[in-house]
PDB file of C-alpha atoms in Angstrom:
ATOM      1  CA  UNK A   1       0.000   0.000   0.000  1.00  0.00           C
ATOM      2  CA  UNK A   2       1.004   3.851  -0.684  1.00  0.00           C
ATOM      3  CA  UNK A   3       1.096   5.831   2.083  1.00  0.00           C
ATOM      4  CA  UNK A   4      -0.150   9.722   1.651  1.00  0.00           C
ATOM      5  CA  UNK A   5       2.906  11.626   0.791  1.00  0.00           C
ATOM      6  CA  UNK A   6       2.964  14.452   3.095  1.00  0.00           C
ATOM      7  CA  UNK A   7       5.804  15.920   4.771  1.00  0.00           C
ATOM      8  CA  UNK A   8       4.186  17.825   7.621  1.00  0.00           C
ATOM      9  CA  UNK A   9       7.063  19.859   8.431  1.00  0.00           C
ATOM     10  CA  UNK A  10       6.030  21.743   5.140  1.00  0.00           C
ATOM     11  CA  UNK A  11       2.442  22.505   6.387  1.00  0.00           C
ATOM     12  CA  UNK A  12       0.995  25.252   7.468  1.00  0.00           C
ATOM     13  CA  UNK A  13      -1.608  25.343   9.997  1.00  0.00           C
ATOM     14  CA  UNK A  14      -5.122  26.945   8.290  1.00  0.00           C
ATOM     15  CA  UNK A  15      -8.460  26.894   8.532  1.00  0.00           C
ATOM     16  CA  UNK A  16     -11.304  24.484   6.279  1.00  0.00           C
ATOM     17  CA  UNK A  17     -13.003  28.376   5.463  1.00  0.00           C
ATOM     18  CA  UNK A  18     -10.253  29.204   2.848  1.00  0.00           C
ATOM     19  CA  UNK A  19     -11.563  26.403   0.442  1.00  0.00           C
ATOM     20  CA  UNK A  20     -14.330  28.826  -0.212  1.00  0.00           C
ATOM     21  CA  UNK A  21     -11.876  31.522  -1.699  1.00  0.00           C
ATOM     22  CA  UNK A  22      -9.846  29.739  -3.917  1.00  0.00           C
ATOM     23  CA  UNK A  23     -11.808  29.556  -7.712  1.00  0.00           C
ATOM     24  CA  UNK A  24     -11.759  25.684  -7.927  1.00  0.00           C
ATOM     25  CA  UNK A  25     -12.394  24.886  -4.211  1.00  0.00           C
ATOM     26  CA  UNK A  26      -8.944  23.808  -3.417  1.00  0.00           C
ATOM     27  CA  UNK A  27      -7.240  22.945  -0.162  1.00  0.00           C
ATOM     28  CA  UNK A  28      -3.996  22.044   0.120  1.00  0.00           C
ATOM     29  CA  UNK A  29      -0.213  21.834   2.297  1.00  0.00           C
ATOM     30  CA  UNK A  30      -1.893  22.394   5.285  1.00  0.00           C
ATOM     31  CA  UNK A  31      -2.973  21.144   8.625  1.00  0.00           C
ATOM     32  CA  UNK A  32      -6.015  21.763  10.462  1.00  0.00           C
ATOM     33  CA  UNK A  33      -7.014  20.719  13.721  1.00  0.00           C
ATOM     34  CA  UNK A  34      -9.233  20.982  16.963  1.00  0.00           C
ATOM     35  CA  UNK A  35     -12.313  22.844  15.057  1.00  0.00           C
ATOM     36  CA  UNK A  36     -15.938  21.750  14.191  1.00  0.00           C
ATOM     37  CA  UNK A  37     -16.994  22.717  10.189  1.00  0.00           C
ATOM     38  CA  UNK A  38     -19.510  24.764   9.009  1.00  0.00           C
ATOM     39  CA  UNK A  39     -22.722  23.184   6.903  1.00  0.00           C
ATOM     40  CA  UNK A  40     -21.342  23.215   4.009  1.00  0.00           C
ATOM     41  CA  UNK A  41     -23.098  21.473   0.670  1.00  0.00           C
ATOM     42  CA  UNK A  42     -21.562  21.849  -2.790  1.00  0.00           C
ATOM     43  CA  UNK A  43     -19.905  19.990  -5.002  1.00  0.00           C
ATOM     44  CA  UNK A  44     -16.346  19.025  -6.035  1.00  0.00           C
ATOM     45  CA  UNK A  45     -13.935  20.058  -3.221  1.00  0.00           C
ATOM     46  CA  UNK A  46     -10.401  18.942  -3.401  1.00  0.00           C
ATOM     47  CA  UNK A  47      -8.341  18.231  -0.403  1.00  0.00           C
ATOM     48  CA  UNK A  48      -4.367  17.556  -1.199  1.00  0.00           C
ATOM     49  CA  UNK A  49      -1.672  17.292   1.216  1.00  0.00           C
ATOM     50  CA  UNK A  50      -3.513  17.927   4.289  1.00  0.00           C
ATOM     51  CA  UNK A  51      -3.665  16.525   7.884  1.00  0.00           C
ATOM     52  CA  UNK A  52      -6.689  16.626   9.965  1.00  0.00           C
ATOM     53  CA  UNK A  53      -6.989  15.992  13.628  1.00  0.00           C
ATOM     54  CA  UNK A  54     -10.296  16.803  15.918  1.00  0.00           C
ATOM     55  CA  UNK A  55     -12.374  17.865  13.172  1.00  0.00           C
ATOM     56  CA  UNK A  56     -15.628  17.616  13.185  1.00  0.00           C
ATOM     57  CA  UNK A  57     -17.399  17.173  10.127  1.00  0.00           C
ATOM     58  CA  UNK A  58     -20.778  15.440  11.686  1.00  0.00           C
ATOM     59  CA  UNK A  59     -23.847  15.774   8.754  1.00  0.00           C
ATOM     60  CA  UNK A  60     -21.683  17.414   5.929  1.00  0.00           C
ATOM     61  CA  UNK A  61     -23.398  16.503   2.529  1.00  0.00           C
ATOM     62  CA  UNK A  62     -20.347  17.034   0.056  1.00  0.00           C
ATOM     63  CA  UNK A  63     -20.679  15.714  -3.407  1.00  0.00           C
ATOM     64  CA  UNK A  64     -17.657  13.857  -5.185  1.00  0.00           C
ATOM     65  CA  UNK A  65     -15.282  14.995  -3.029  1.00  0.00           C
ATOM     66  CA  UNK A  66     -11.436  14.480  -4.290  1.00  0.00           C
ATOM     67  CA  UNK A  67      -8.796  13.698  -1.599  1.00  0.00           C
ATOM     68  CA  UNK A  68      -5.495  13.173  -2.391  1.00  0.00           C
ATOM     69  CA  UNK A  69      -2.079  12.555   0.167  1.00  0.00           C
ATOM     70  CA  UNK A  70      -4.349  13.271   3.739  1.00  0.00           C
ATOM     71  CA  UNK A  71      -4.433  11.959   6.603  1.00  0.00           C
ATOM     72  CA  UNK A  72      -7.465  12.036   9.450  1.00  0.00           C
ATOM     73  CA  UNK A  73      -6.870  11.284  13.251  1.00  0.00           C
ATOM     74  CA  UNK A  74      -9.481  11.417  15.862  1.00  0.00           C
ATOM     75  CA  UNK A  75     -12.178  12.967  12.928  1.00  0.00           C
ATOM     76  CA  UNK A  76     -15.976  12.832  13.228  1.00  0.00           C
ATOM     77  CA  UNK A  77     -17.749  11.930  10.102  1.00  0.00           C
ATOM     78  CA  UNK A  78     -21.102  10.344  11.642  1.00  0.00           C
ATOM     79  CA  UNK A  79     -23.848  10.631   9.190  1.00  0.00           C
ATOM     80  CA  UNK A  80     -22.009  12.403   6.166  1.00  0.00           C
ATOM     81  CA  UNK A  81     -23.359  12.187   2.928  1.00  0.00           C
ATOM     82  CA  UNK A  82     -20.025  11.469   0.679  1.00  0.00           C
ATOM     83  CA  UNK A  83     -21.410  10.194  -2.151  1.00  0.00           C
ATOM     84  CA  UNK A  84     -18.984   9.557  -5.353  1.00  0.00           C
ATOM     85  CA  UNK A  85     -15.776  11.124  -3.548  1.00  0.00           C
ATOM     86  CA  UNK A  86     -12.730   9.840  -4.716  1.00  0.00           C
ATOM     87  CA  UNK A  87      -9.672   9.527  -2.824  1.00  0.00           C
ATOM     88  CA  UNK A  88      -6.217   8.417  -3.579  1.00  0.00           C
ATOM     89  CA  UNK A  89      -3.320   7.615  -0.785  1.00  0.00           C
ATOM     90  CA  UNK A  90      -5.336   8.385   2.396  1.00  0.00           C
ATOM     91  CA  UNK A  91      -5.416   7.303   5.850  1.00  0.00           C
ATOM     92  CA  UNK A  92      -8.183   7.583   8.429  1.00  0.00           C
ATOM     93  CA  UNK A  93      -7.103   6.677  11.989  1.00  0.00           C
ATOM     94  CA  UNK A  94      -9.678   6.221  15.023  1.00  0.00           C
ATOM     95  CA  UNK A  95     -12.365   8.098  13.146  1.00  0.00           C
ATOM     96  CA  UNK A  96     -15.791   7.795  14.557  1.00  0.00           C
ATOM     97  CA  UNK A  97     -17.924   7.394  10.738  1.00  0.00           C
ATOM     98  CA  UNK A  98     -21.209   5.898  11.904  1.00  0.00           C
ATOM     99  CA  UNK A  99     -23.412   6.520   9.440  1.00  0.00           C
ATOM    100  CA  UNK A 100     -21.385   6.850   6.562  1.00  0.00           C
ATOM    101  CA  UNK A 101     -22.613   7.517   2.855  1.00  0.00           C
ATOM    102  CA  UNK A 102     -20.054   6.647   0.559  1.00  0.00           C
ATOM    103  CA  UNK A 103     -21.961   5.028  -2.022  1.00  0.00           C
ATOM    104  CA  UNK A 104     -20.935   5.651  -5.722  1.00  0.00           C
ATOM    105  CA  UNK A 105     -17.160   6.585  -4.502  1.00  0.00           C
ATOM    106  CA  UNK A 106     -13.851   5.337  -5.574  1.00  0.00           C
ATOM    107  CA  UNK A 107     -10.725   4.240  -3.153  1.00  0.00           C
ATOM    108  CA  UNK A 108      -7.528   3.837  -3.900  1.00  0.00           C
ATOM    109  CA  UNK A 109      -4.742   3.233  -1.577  1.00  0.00           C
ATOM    110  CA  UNK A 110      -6.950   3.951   1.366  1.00  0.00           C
ATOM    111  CA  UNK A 111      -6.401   2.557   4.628  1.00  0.00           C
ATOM    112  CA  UNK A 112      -8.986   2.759   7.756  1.00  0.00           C
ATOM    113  CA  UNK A 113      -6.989   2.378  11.083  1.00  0.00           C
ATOM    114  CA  UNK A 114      -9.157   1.878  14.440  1.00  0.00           C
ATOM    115  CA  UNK A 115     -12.400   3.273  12.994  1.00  0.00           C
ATOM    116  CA  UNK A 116     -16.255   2.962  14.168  1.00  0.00           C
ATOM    117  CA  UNK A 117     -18.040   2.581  10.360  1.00  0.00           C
ATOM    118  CA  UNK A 118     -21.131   0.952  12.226  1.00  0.00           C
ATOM    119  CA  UNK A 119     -24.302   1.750   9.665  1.00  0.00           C
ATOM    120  CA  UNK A 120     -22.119   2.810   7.078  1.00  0.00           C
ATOM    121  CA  UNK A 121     -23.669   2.775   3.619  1.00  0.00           C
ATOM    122  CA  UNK A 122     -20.236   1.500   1.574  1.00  0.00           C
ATOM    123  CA  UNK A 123     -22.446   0.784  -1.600  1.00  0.00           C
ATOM    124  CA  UNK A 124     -21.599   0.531  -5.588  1.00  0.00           C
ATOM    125  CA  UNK A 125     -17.862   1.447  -4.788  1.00  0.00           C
ATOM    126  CA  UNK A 126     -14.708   0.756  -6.365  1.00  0.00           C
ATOM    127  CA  UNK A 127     -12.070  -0.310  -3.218  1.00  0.00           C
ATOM    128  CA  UNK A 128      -8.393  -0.520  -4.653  1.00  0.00           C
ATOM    129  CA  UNK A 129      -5.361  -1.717  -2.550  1.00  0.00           C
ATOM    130  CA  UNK A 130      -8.170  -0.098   0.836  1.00  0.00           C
ATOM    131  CA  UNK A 131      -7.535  -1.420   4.343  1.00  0.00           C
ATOM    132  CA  UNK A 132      -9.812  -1.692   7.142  1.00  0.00           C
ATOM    133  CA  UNK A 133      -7.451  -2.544  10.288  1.00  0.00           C
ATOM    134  CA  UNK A 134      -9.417  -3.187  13.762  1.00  0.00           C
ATOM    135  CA  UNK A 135     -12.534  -1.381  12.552  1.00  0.00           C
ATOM    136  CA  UNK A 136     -16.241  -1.552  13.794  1.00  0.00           C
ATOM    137  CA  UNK A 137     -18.464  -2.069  11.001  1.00  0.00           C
ATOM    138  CA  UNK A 138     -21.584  -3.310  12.584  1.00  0.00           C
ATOM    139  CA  UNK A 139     -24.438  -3.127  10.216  1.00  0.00           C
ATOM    140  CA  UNK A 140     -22.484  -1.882   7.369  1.00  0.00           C
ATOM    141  CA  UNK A 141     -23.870  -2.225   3.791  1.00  0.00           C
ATOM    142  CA  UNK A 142     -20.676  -3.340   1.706  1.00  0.00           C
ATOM    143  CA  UNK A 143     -23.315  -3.819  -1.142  1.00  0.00           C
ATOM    144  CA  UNK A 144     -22.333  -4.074  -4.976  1.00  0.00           C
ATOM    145  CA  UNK A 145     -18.807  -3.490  -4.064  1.00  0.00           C
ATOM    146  CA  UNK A 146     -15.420  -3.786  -6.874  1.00  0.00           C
ATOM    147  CA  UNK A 147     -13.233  -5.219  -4.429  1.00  0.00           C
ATOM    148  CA  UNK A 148      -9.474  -5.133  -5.490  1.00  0.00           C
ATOM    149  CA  UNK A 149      -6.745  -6.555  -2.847  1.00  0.00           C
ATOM    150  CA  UNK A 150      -8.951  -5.213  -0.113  1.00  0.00           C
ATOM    151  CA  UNK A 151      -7.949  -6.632   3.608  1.00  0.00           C
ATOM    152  CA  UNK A 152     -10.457  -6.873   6.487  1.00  0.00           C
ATOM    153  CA  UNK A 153      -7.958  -7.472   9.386  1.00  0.00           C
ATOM    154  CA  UNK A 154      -9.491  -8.179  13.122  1.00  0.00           C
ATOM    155  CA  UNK A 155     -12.604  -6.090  11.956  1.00  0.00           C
ATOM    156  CA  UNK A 156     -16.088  -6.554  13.541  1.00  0.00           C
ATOM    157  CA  UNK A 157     -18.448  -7.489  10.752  1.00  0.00           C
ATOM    158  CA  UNK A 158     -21.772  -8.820  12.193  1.00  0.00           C
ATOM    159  CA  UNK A 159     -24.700  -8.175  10.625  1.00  0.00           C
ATOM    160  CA  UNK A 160     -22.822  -6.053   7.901  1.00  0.00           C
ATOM    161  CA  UNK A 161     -24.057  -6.823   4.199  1.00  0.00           C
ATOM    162  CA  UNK A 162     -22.046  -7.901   1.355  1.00  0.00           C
ATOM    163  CA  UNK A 163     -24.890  -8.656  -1.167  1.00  0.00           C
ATOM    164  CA  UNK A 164     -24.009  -8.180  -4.591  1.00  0.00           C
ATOM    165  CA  UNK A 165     -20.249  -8.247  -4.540  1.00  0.00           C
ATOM    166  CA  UNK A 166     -17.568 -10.695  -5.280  1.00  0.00           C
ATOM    167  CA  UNK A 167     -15.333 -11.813  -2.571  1.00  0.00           C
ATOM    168  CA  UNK A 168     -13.236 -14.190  -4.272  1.00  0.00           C
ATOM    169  CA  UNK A 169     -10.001 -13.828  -1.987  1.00  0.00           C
ATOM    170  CA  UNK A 170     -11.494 -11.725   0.322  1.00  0.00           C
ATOM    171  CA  UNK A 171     -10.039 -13.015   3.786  1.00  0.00           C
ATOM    172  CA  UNK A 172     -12.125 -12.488   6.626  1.00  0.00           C
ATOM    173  CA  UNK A 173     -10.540 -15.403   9.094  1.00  0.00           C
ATOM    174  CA  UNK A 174      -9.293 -12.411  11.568  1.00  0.00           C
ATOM    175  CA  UNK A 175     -12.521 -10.709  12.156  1.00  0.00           C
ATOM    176  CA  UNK A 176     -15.849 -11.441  13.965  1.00  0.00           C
ATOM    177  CA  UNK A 177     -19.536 -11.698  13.217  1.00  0.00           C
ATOM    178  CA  UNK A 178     -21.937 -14.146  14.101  1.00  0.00           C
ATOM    179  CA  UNK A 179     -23.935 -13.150  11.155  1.00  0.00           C
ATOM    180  CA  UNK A 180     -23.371 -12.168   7.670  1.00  0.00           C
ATOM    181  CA  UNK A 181     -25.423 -11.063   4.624  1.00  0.00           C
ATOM    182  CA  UNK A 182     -24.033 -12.805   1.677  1.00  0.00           C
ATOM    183  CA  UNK A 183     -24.565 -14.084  -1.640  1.00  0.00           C
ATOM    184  CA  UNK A 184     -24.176 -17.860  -2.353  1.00  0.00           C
ATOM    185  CA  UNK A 185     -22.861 -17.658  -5.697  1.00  0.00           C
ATOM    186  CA  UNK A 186     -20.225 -14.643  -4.840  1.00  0.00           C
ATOM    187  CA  UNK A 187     -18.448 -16.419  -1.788  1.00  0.00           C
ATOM    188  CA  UNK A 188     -16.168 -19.086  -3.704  1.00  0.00           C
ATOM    189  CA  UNK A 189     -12.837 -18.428  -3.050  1.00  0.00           C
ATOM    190  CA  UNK A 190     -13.048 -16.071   0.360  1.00  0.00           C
ATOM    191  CA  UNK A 191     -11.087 -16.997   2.911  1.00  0.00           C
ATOM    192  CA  UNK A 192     -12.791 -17.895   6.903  1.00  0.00           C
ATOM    193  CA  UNK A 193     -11.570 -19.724   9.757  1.00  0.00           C
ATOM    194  CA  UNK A 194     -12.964 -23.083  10.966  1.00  0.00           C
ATOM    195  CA  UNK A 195     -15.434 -21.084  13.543  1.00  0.00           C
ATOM    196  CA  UNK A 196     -16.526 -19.177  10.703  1.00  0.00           C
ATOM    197  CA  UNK A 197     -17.040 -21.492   7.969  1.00  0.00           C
ATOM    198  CA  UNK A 198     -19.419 -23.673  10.117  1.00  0.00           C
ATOM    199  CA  UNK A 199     -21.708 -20.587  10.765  1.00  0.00           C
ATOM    200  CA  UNK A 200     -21.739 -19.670   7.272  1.00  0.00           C
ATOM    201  CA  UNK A 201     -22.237 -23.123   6.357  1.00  0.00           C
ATOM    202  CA  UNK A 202     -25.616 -23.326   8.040  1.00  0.00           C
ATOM    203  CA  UNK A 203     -26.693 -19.585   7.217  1.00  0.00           C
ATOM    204  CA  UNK A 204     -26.103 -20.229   3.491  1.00  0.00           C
ATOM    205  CA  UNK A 205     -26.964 -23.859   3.090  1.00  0.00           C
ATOM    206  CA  UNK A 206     -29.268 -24.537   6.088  1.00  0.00           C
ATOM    207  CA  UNK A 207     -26.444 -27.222   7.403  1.00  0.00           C
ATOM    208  CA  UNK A 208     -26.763 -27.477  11.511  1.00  0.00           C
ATOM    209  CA  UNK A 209     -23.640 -27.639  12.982  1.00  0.00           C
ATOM    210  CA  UNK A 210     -23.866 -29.198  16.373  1.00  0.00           C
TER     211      UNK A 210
END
């Protein structure tokens, strides 16, 4: 996986405001931190070479948002409306995202580190080289999904939905879930431990495993 290439010695510390003054909604080499956003709701911001850290971006509605080299720590993004953002070597690190509404967007080098994406609408996406690492993703609709060397690694899944998506080599044998919303004919070739494949086994084929 890329890593954002920032060198935050070269940032400046600004404010999210400024995006609003530049002509193509632009916001870059900076850092910005400890601040809640304004409603904001238009479309096509781009965010390059910036760190976040404390923001609070709780019930934004931006459309196809473009990130490029960022990085969020300790961000709230419960119940934003994201829909076809794209974002290309960025890292989100204990995040609360409940609520999510990615649907439509595209990842690409992303990685999710310590993150609460309970309820989060992760829908018609295209996930390249994305990493979810000890994430909550109760209820989670992962629905119609491109899935492209994407890792789920000691994630909790239950009740999340993967309808609609192919998880050929998708390995889920470090997370849990007691349930799982899947589609027969898409699971061949994902990867479960033993505990796993025995639950599976009787949600998908009506087996009883005693």
């Amino acid at each position: 996986m890329e890593t954002p290439r920032i060198l935050p010695s070269t940032l400046t510390d600004g404010t999210f405001t400024t995006i609003f003054d530049d002509e193509d909604h632009l916001l870059s080499q900076c850092r910005i931190s400890d601040t809640t956003l304004p409603a904001i709701n238009f479309a096509h911001p781009m965010l390059d070479h910036v760190i976040f850290e404390n923001v609070v971006f709780t019930n934004q509605t931006i459309e196809r948002l473009e990130i490029t080299d960022a990085i969020f720590n300790k961000c709230d993004f419960s119940n934003c409306h994201f829909e076809k953002a794209n974002m290309l070597r960025t890292q989100f690190t204990n995040c609360k995202m409940v609520g999510l509404d990615l649907t439509g967007a595209i990842l690409n080098n992303v990685s999710f580190d310590y993150c609460r994406l309970d309820l989060a609408l992760l829908c018609e996406m295209q996930l390249k080289t994305t990493h979810f690492n000890d994430c909550q993703l109760i209820d989670a609709s992962i629905m119609a999904d491109r899935l492209t060397k994407v890792q789920f690694n000691r994630c909790d899944l239950d009740k999340a939905s993967f309808s609609e998506t192919q998880l050929k080599n998708v390995d889920l044998s470090s997370c849990q879930f007691d349930q799982l919303e899947l589609d027969p004919e898409l699971v061949r070739g994902m990867q479960v431990n033993l505990y796993q494949a025995a639950s599976l086994a009787a949600s998908l084929n009506g087996i009883h495993v005693k």
